[in-house]
Amino acid sequence: DDGYPAFSIHVDTDDPDAVFAQAAAAGATIVREISDSPYGTRGFVARDPEGLYWSFG
């Protein structure tokens, strides 16, 4: 067990910075800060109260 769930949910968004700001303001547990990937995408990962990981980008 490496501490990560067996699966996660990914949500595509046209404005990941706005979604990040909204999630952070709502008190979401941010697992990975918003950043640019080497693949040309931008996104972040948050964990919900049940422990499920959500990636947005």
C-alpha positions as protocol buffer text, in pm:
chain_id: "A"
residue {
  index: 1
  type: ASP
  ca { x: 0 y: 0 z: 0 }
}
residue {
  index: 2
  type: ASP
  ca { x: 161 y: 324 z: -116 }
}
residue {
  index: 3
  type: GLY
  ca { x: -105 y: 546 z: 42 }
}
residue {
  index: 4
  type: TYR
  ca { x: -287 y: 622 z: -282 }
}
residue {
  index: 5
  type: PRO
  ca { x: -635 y: 492 z: -364 }
}
residue {
  index: 6
  type: ALA
  ca { x: -682 y: 216 z: -620 }
}
residue {
  index: 7
  type: PHE
  ca { x: -842 y: 466 z: -858 }
}
residue {
  index: 8
  type: SER
  ca { x: -913 y: 836 z: -895 }
}
residue {
  index: 9
  type: ILE
  ca { x: -1152 y: 1053 z: -1090 }
}
residue {
  index: 10
  type: HIS
  ca { x: -1036 y: 1303 z: -1352 }
}
residue {
  index: 11
  type: VAL
  ca { x: -1244 y: 1604 z: -1451 }
}
residue {
  index: 12
  type: ASP
  ca { x: -1154 y: 1801 z: -1765 }
}
residue {
  index: 13
  type: THR
  ca { x: -1194 y: 2175 z: -1728 }
}
residue {
  index: 14
  type: ASP
  ca { x: -1118 y: 2472 z: -1950 }
}
residue {
  index: 15
  type: ASP
  ca { x: -1006 y: 2678 z: -1648 }
}
residue {
  index: 16
  type: PRO
  ca { x: -817 y: 2466 z: -1393 }
}
residue {
  index: 17
  type: ASP
  ca { x: -690 y: 2780 z: -1215 }
}
residue {
  index: 18
  type: ALA
  ca { x: -1047 y: 2891 z: -1138 }
}
residue {
  index: 19
  type: VAL
  ca { x: -1143 y: 2541 z: -1021 }
}
residue {
  index: 20
  type: PHE
  ca { x: -830 y: 2528 z: -802 }
}
residue {
  index: 21
  type: ALA
  ca { x: -912 y: 2866 z: -645 }
}
residue {
  index: 22
  type: GLN
  ca { x: -1269 y: 2755 z: -576 }
}
residue {
  index: 23
  type: ALA
  ca { x: -1161 y: 2420 z: -428 }
}
residue {
  index: 24
  type: ALA
  ca { x: -894 y: 2580 z: -208 }
}
residue {
  index: 25
  type: ALA
  ca { x: -1137 y: 2849 z: -87 }
}
residue {
  index: 26
  type: ALA
  ca { x: -1388 y: 2577 z: 3 }
}
residue {
  index: 27
  type: GLY
  ca { x: -1127 y: 2403 z: 219 }
}
residue {
  index: 28
  type: ALA
  ca { x: -1045 y: 2110 z: -9 }
}
residue {
  index: 29
  type: THR
  ca { x: -746 y: 1897 z: 85 }
}
residue {
  index: 30
  type: ILE
  ca { x: -500 y: 1975 z: -193 }
}
residue {
  index: 31
  type: VAL
  ca { x: -278 y: 1675 z: -265 }
}
residue {
  index: 32
  type: ARG
  ca { x: -85 y: 1830 z: -555 }
}
residue {
  index: 33
  type: GLU
  ca { x: -77 y: 2205 z: -610 }
}
residue {
  index: 34
  type: ILE
  ca { x: -179 y: 2337 z: -948 }
}
residue {
  index: 35
  type: SER
  ca { x: 107 y: 2309 z: -1194 }
}
residue {
  index: 36
  type: ASP
  ca { x: 195 y: 2260 z: -1559 }
}
residue {
  index: 37
  type: SER
  ca { x: 277 y: 1907 z: -1672 }
}
residue {
  index: 38
  type: PRO
  ca { x: 546 y: 1814 z: -1924 }
}
residue {
  index: 39
  type: TYR
  ca { x: 259 y: 1713 z: -2155 }
}
residue {
  index: 40
  type: GLY
  ca { x: 122 y: 2065 z: -2195 }
}
residue {
  index: 41
  type: THR
  ca { x: -165 y: 2033 z: -1950 }
}
residue {
  index: 42
  type: ARG
  ca { x: -230 y: 2221 z: -1627 }
}
residue {
  index: 43
  type: GLY
  ca { x: -404 y: 2077 z: -1326 }
}
residue {
  index: 44
  type: PHE
  ca { x: -412 y: 1976 z: -961 }
}
residue {
  index: 45
  type: VAL
  ca { x: -523 y: 1690 z: -737 }
}
residue {
  index: 46
  type: ALA
  ca { x: -751 y: 1713 z: -433 }
}
residue {
  index: 47
  type: ARG
  ca { x: -878 y: 1452 z: -186 }
}
residue {
  index: 48
  type: ASP
  ca { x: -1240 y: 1444 z: -73 }
}
residue {
  index: 49
  type: PRO
  ca { x: -1357 y: 1362 z: 283 }
}
residue {
  index: 50
  type: GLU
  ca { x: -1398 y: 994 z: 189 }
}
residue {
  index: 51
  type: GLY
  ca { x: -1036 y: 972 z: 73 }
}
residue {
  index: 52
  type: LEU
  ca { x: -1106 y: 965 z: -302 }
}
residue {
  index: 53
  type: TYR
  ca { x: -858 y: 1155 z: -519 }
}
residue {
  index: 54
  type: TRP
  ca { x: -992 y: 1395 z: -781 }
}
residue {
  index: 55
  type: SER
  ca { x: -769 y: 1539 z: -1051 }
}
residue {
  index: 56
  type: PHE
  ca { x: -874 y: 1848 z: -1242 }
}
residue {
  index: 57
  type: GLY
  ca { x: -712 y: 1978 z: -1556 }
}
